[in-house]
Tab-separated table of C-alpha atoms and ligand atoms in Angstrom:
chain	number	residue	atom	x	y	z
A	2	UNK	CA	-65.047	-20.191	0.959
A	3	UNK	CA	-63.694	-19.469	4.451
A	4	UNK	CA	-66.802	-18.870	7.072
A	5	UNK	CA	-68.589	-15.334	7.678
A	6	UNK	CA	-65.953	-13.475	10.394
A	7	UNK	CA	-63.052	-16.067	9.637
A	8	UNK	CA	-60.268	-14.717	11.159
A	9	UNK	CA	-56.598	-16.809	11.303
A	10	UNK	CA	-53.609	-15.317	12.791
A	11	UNK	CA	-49.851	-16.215	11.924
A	12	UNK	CA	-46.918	-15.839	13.747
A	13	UNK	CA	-44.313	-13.698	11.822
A	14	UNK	CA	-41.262	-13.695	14.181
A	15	UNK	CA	-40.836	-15.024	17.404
A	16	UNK	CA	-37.595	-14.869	19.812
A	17	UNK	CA	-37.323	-16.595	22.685
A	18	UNK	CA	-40.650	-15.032	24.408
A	19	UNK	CA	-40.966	-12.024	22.048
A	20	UNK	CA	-43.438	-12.497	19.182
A	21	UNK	CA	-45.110	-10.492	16.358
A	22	UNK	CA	-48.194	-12.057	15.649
A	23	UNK	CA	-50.370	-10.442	12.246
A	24	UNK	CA	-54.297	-11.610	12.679
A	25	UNK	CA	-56.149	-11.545	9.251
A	26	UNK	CA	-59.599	-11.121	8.568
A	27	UNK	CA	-62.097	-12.718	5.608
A	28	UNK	CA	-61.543	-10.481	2.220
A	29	UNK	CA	-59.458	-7.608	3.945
A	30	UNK	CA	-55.673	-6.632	4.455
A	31	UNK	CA	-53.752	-7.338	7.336
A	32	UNK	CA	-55.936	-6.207	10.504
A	33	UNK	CA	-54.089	-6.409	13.681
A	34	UNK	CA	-50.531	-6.610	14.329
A	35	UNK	CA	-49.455	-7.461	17.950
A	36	UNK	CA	-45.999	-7.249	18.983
A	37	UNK	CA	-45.126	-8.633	22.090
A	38	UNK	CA	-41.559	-7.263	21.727
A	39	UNK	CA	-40.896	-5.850	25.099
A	40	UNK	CA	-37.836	-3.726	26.360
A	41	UNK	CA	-36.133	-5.638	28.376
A	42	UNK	CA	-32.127	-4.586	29.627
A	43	UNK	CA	-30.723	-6.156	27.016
A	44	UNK	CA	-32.861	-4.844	23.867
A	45	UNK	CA	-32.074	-1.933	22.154
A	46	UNK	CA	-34.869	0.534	22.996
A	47	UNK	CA	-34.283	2.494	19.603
A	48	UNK	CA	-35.878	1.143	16.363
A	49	UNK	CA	-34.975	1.360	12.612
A	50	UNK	CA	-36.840	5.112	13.386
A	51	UNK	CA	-35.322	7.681	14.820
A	52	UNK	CA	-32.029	10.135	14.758
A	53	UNK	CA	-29.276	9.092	11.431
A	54	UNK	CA	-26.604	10.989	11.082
A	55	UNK	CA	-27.165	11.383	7.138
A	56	UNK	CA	-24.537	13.577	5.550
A	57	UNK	CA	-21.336	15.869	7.268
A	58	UNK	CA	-21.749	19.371	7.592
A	59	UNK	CA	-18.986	19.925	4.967
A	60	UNK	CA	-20.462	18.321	2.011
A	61	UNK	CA	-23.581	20.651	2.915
A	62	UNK	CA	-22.816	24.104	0.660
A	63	UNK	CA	-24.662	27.369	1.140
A	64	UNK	CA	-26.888	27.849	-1.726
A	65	UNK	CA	-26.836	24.522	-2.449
A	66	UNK	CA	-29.917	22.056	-2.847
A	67	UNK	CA	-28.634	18.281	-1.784
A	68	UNK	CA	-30.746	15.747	-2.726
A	69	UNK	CA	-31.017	12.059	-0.895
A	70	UNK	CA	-33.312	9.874	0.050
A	71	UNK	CA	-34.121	7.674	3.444
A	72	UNK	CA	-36.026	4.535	3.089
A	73	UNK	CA	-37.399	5.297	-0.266
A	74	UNK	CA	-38.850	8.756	0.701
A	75	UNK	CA	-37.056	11.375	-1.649
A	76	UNK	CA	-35.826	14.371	0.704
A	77	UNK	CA	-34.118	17.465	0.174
A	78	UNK	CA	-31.244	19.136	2.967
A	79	UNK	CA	-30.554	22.786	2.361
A	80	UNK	CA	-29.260	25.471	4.446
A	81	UNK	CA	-31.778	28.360	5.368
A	82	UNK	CA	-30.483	32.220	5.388
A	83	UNK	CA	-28.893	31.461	8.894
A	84	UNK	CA	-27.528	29.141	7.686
A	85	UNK	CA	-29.627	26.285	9.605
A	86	UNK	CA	-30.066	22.983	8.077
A	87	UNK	CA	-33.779	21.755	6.581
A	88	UNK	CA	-34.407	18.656	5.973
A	89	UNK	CA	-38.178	18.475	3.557
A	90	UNK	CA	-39.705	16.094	1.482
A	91	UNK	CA	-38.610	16.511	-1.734
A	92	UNK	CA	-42.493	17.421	-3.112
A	93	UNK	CA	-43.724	20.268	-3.767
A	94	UNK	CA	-46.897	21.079	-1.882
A	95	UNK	CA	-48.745	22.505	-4.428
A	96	UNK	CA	-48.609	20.243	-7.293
A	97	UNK	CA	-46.111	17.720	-6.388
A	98	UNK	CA	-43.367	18.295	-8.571
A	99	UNK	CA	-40.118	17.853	-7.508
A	100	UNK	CA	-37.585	20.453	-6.379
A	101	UNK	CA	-34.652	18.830	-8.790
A	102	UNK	CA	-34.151	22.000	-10.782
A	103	UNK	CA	-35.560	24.108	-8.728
A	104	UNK	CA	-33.613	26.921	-6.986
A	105	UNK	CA	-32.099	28.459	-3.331
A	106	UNK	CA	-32.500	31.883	-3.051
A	107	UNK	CA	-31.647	34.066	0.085
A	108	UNK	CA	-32.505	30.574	2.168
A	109	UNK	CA	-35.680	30.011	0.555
A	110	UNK	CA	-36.410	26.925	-1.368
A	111	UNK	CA	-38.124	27.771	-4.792
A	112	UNK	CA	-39.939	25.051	-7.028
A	113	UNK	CA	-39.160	24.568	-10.553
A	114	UNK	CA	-42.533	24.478	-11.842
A	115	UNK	CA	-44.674	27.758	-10.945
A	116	UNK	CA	-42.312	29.014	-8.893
A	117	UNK	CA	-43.628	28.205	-5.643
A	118	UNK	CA	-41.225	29.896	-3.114
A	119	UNK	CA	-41.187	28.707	0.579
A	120	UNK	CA	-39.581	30.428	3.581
A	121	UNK	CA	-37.037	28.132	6.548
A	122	UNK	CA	-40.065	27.135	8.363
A	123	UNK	CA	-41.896	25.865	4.856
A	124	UNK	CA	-44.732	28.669	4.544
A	125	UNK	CA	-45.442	29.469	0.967
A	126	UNK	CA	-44.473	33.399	0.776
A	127	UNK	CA	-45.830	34.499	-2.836
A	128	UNK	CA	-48.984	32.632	-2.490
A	129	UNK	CA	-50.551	34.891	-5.060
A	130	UNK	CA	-48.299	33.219	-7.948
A	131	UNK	CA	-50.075	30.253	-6.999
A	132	UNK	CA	-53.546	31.017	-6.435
A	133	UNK	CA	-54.724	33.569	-8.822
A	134	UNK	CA	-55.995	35.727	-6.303
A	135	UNK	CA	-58.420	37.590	-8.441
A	136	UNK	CA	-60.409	34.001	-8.818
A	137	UNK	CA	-60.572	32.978	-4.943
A	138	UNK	CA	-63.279	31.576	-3.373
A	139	UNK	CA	-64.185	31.363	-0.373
A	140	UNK	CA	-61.988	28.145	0.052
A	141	UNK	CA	-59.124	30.275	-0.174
A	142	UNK	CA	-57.978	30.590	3.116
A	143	UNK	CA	-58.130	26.744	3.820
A	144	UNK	CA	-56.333	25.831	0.754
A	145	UNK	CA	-53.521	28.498	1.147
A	146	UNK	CA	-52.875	26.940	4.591
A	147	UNK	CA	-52.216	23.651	2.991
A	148	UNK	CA	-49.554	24.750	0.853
A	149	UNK	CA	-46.829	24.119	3.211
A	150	UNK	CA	-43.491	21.905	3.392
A	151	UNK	CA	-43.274	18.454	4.679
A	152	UNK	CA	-40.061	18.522	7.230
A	153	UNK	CA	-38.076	16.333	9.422
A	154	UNK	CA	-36.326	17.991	12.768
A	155	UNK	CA	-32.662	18.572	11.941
A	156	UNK	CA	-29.810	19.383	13.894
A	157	UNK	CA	-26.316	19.810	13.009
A	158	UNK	CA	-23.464	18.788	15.656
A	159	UNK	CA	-19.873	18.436	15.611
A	160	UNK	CA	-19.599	18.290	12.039
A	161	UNK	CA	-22.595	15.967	11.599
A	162	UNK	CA	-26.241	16.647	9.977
A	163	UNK	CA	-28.828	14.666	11.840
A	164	UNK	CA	-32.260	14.284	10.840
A	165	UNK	CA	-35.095	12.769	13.176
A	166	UNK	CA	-36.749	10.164	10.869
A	167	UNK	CA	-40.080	8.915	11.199
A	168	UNK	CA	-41.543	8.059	7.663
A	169	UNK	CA	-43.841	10.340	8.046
A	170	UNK	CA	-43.157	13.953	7.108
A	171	UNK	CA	-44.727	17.119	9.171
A	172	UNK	CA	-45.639	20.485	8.023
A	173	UNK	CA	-44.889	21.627	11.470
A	174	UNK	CA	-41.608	20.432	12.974
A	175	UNK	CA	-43.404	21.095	16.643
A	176	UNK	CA	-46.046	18.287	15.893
A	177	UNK	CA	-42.645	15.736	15.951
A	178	UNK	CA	-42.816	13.727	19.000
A	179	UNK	CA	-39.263	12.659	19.608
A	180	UNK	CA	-39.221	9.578	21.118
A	181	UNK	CA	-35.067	8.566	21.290
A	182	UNK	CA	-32.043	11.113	22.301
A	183	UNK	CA	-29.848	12.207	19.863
A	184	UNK	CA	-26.869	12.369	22.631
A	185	UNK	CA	-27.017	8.278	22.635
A	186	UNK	CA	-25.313	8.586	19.142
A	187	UNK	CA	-22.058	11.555	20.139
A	188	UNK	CA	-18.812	9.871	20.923
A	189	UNK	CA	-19.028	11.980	24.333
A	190	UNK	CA	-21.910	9.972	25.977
A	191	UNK	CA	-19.139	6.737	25.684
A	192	UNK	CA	-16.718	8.731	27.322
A	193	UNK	CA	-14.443	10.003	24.705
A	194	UNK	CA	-13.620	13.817	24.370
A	195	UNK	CA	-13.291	14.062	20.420
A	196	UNK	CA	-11.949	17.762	20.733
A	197	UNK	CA	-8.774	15.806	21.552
A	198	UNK	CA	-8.425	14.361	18.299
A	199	UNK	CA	-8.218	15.560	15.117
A	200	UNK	CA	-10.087	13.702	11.697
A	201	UNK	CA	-10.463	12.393	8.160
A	202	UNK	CA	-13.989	11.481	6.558
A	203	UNK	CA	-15.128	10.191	3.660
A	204	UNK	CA	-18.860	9.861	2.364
A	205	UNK	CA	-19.451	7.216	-0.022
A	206	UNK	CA	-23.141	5.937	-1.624
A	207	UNK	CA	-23.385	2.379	-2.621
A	208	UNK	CA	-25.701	0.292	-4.475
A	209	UNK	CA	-26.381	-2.126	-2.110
A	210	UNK	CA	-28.510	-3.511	0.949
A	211	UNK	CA	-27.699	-0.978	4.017
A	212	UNK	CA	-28.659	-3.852	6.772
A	213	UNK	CA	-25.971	-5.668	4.815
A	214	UNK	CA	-23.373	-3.023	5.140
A	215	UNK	CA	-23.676	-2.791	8.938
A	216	UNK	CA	-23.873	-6.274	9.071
A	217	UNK	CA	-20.403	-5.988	7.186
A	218	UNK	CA	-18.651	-3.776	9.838
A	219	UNK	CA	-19.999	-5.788	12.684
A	220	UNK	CA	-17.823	-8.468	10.764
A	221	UNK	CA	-14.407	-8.933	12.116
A	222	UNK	CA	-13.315	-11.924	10.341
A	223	UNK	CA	-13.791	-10.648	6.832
A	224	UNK	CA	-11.205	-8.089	7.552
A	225	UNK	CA	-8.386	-10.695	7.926
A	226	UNK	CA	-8.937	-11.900	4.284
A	227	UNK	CA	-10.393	-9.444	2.243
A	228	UNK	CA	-9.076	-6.276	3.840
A	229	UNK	CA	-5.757	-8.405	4.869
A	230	UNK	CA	-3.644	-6.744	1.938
A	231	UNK	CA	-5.053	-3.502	3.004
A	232	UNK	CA	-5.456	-2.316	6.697
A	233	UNK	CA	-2.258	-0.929	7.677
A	234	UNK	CA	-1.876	-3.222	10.931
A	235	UNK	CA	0.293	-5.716	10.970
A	236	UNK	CA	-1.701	-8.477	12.720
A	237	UNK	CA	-4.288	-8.031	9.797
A	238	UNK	CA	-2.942	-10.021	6.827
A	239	UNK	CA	-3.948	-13.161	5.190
A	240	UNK	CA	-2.195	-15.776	6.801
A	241	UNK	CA	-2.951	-14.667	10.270
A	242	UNK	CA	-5.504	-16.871	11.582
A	243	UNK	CA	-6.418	-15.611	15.096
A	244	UNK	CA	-8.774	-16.444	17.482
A	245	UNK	CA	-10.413	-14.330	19.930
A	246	UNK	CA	-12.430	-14.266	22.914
A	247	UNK	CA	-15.433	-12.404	22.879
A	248	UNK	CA	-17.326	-10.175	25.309
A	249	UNK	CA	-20.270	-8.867	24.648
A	250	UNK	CA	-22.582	-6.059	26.514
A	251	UNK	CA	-26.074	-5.669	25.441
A	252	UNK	CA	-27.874	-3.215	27.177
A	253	UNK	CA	-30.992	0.018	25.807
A	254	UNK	CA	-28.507	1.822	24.229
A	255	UNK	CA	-25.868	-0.800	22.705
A	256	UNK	CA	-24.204	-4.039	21.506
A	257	UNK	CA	-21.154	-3.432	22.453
A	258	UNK	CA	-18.532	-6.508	21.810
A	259	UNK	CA	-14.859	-6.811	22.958
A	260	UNK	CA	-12.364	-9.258	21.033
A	261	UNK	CA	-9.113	-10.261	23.180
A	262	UNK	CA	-7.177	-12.136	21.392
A	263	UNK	CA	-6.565	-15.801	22.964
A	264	UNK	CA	-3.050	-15.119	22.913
A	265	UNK	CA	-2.752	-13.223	25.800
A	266	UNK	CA	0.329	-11.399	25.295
A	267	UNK	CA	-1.320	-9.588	22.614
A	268	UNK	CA	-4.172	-8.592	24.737
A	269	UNK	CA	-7.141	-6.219	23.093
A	270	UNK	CA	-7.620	-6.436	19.472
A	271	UNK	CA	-10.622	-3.938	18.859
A	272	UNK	CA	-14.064	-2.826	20.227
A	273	UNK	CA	-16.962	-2.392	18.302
A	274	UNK	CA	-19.971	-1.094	19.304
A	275	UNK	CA	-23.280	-0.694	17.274
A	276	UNK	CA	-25.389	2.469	18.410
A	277	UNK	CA	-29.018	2.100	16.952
A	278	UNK	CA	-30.196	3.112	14.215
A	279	UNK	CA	-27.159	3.098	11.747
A	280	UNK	CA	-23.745	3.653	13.892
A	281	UNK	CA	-21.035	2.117	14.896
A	282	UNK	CA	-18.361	3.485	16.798
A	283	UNK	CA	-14.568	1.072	16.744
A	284	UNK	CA	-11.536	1.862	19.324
A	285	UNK	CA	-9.124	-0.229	20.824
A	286	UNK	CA	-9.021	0.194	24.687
A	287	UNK	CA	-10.609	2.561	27.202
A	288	UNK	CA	-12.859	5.629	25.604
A	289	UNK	CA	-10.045	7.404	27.570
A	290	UNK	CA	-6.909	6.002	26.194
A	291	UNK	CA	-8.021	5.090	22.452
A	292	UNK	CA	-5.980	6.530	20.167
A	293	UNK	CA	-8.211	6.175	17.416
A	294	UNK	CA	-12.188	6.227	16.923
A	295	UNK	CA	-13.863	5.132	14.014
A	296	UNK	CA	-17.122	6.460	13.901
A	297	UNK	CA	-19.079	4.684	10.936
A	298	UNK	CA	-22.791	6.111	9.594
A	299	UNK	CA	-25.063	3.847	7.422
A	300	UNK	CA	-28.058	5.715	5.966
A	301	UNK	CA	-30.683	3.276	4.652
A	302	UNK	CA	-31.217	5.560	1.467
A	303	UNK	CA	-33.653	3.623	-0.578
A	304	UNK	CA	-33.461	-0.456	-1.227
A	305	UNK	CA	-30.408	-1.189	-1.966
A	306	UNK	CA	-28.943	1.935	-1.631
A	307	UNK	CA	-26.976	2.774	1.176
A	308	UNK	CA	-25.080	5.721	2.387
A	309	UNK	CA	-22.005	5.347	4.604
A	310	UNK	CA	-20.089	8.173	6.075
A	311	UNK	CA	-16.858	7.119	7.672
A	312	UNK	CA	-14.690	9.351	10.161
A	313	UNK	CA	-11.368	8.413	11.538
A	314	UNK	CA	-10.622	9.939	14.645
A	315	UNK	CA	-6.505	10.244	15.502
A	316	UNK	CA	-4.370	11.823	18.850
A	317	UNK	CA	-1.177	11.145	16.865
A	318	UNK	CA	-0.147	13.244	14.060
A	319	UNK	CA	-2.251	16.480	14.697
A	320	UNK	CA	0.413	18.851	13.322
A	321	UNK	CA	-1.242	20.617	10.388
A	322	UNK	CA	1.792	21.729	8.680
A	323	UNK	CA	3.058	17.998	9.102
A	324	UNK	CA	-0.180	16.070	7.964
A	325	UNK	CA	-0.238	18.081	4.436
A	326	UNK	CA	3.409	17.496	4.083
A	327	UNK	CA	2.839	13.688	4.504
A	328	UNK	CA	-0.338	13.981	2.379
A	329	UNK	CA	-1.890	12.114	5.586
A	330	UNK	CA	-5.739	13.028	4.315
A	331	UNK	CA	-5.001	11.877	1.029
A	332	UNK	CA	-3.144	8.656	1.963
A	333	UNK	CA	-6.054	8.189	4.662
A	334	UNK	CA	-8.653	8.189	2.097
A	335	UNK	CA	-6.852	6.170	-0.153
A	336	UNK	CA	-7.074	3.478	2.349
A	337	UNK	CA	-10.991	3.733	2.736
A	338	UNK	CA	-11.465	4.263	-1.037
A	339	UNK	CA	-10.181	0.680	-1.197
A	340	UNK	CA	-11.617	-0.712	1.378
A	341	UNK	CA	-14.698	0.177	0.663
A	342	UNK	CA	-14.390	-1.143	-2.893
A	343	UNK	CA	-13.193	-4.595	-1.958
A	344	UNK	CA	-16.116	-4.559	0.385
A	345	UNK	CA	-18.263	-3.638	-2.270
A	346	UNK	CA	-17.289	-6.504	-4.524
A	347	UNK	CA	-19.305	-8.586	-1.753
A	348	UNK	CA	-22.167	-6.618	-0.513
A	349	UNK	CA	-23.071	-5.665	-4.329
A	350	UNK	CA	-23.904	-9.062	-4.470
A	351	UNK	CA	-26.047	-9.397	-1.298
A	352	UNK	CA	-29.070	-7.767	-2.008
A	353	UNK	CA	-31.378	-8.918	1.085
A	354	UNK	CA	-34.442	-7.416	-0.331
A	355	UNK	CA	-34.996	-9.584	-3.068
A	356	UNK	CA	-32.978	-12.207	-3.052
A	357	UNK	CA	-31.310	-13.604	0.450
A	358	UNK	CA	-34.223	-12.890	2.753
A	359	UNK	CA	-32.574	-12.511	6.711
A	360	UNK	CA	-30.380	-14.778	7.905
A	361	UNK	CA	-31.470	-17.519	8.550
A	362	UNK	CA	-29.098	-19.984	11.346
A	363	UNK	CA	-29.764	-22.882	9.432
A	364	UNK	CA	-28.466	-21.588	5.766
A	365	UNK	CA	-25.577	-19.675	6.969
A	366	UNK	CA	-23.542	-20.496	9.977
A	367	UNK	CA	-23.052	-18.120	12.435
A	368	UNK	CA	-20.559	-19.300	15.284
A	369	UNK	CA	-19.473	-17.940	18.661
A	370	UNK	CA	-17.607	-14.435	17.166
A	371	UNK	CA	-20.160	-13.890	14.897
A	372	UNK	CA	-22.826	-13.645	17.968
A	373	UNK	CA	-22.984	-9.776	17.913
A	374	UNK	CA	-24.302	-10.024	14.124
A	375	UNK	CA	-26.896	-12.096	15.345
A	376	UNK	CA	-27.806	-10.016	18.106
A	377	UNK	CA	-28.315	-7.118	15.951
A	378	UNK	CA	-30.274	-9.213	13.102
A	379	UNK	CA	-32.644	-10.317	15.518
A	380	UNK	CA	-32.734	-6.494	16.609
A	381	UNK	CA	-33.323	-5.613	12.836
A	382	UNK	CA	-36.082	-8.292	11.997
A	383	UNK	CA	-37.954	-7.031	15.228
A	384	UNK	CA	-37.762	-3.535	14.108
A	385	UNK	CA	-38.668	-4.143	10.587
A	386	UNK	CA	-41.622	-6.351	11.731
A	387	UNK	CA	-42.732	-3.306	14.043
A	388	UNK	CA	-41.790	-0.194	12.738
A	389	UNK	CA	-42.020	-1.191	9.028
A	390	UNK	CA	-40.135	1.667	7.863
A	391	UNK	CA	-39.703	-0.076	4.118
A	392	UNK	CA	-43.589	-0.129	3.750
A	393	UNK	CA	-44.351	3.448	4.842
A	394	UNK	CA	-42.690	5.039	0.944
A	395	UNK	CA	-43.151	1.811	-1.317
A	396	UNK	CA	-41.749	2.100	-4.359
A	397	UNK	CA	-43.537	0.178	-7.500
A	398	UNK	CA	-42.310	-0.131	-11.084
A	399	UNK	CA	-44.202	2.681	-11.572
A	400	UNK	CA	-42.331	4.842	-9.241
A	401	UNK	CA	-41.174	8.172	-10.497
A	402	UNK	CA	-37.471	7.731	-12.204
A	403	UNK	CA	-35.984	10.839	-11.158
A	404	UNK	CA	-35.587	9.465	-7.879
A	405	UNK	CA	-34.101	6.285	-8.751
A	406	UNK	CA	-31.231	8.313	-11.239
A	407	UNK	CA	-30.603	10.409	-8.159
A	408	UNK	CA	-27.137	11.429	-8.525
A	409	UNK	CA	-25.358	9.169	-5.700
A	410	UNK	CA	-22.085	10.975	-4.042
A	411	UNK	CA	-19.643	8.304	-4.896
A	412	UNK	CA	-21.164	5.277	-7.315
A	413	UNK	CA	-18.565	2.497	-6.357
A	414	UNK	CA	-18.134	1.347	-10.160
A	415	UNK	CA	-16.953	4.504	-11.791
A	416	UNK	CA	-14.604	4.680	-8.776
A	417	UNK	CA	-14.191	8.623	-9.649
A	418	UNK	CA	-13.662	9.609	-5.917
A	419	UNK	CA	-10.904	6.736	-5.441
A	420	UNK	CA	-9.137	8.259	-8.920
A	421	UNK	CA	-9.754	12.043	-7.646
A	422	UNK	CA	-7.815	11.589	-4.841
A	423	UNK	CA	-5.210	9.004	-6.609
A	424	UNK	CA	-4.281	11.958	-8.910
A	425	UNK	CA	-4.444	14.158	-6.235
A	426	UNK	CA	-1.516	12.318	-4.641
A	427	UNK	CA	0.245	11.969	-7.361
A	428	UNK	CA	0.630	15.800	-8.354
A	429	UNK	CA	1.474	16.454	-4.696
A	430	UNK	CA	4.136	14.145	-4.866
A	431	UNK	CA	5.607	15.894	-8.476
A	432	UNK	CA	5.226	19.495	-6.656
A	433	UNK	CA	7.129	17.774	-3.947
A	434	UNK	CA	9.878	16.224	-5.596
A	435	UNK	CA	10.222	19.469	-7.848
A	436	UNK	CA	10.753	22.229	-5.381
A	437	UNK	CA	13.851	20.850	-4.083
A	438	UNK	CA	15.132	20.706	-7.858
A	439	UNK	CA	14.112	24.194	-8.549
A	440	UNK	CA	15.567	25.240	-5.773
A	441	UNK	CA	19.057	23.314	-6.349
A	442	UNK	CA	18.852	24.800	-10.105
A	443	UNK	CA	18.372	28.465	-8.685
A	444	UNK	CA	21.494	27.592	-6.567
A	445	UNK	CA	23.540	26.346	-9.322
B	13	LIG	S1	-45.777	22.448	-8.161
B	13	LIG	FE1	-44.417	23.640	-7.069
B	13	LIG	S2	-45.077	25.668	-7.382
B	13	LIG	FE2	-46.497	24.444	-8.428
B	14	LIG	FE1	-15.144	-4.475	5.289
């Protein structure tokens, strides 16, 4: 039997002179955690918390309800009668149902189950459907307050829906205190002007660990072998072994590393720099003179389940008329479609959660190029240690099931985006080759 006010404290993480440290007390939960993580110039000042870019403006219908999720917590985006975007939890404050089969009307988000209906800035407006007025008390007043949706801040830039996630969901977006700048995350504060460019984007869900994903496009040497039959570049292929020299900037806002290749001749091979919480933004050369951007968006969605929107940015080939003539969009997202499936025959199968725990140096090697994945573990283990955004909407065995058969954009296994767009080719080509014919046979 440990002593009356026994108290022992363990260190969870420590790096270099940064430390968590949890103190626990005799028969209770944790008590005190003390992190001693302090910003320093080269830590990332944002946490797992904070602004994701978590679907593109596109795939966001009028009318339409779109379901997701963001560390566990089941959310719902929508578009209001202006047409601004809402993020709220997907629970309904009156009885907690969910709004799957629920309804839009004029804006207005209406619940399935008494018919709840709540206006863009989440007031119930037909409280008397809900109450029974006739049988109020004197409660009334207080409890009709209380019926009110949980929301996240949302904005929606260049093309992008951003919500401002804290775990914790507010019935008044003006009670949010927003502690990191959504401008960190546009293209713009790096230098680049994207109204120069013109892009294609695909959205894709997968059934895997989201850390692991980034960790996956932090990855350059992967890309040699298991993208090396794919990536239309011809110094990415499998028998190219290259070696590079690596810069790397760490600074509040950043890790930003530069690979030259040794070969000098050659010079730059890419740039890739990871932008806290979930992007990461890949060029080759000056924000000024790239001629490509590749703006990548992980959304932790629930564990492993992961979001990832991908947006190519080009200066070449802007011609309208010539990109559908080319089927450039299609051809474009054929190349993602497989890229992201051969990296999903990997990350399917690391499922950090559960299984793999973080990396640890001394079970899985990490040498000098793979030092920006390290940087941003030890960013992630901090985070997770501090911000513990995995704990704050547990999910149990006995967790509601509607959430976990949430209809996912694009599973990876029944491939039906890659074969959508396969087929879409494919008839584009026929109508291609037979216009030319008919027109030959009118001639004749
Ligand atoms: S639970 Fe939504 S209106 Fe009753
Ligand atoms: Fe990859």
């Amino acid at each position: 039997m440990p002593e009356e006010g026994f108290t022992t404290t363990k260190t969870l993480f420590r790096q270099g002179e940064h430390s968590v440290e949890r103190t626990y007390e005799e028969n209770s939960n944790v008590i005190t955690e003390e992190s001693s993580y302090s910003k320093t110039s080269d830590q990332l000042s944002s946490g797992l918390l904070g602004w994701y870019s978590v679907c593109s403006s596109s795939l966001l219908k009028d009318g339409e309800l779109n379901f997701f999720s963001m560390f566990n917590e089941p959310l719902v985006l929508y578009r209001d009668k202006e047409g601004r975007v809402r993020c709220v939890k997907d629970l309904c404050p009156h009885r907690g149902a969910s709004f799957q089969g629920g309804a839009l009307k004029e804006g207005d988000i209406i619940c399935p189950y008494h018919g709840g209906r709540f206006s863009s800035d989440g007031n119930c407006t037909n409280l008397e459907r809900l109450t029974c007025s006739h049988i109020i008390d004197s409660n009334y007043n207080n409890y009709a307050k209380r019926i009110h949706l949980y929301q996240y801040p949302c904005v929606e830039k260049q093309g992008y829906i951003y919500i401002y996630y804290t775990g914790k969901a507010k019935t008044d977006i003006k009670d949010f205190e927003i502690k990191s700048s959504l401008e960190n995350l546009v293209p713009e504060t790096f230098g680049f002007d994207t109204s120069e460019y013109s892009y294609e984007e695909v959205c894709v869900d997968f059934k895997c660990d989201w850390s692991r994903i980034i960790e996956n496009h932090l990855d350059i040497l992967h890309i040699f072998w298991i993208h090396g039959n794919t990536i239309p570049d011809k110094d990415v292929n499998r028998e190219a072994i290259t070696s590079f020299n690596q810069k790397i900037k760490r600074d509040e806002k950043h890790i930003e590393s530069k690979y030259n290749h040794k070969d000098k001749e050659k010079g730059e091979f890419i740039t890739v720099k990871f932008i806290p919480p979930g992007r990461i933004c890949i060029y080759k050369g000056t924000p000024e003179t790239a001629r490509y951007i590749q703006i990548l968006d992980h959304i932790p969605l629930a564990q492993n389940r992961a979001r990832v929107i991908v947006r190519h940015y080009r200066k070449f080939l802007r011609n309208k008329v010539l990109t559908s003539l080319f089927l450039f969009k299609q051809l474009q997202h054929r190349i993602f479609y497989r890229i992201f499936s051969e990296d999903y025959l990997v990350l399917k199968t690391q499922t950090y959660n559960e299984q793999m725990g973080f990396i640890k140096k001394d079970k899985i090697k990490l040498l000098g190029e793979d030092k920006a994945i390290q940087y941003y573990w030890d960013w992630y283990k901090a985070s997770d240690l501090k911000d513990t955004p995995w704990q704050l909407n547990p999910t149990s065995s006995n967790t509601n099931s509607v959430y976990k058969d949430m209809p996912m954009i694009y599973p990876p296994e029944n491939m039906s985006l890659m074969e959508q767009n396969n087929r879409s080719i494919l008839i584009n080509l026929v109508i291609r080759a037979l216009v030319p014919i008919g027109f030959i046979i009118l001639l004749i």
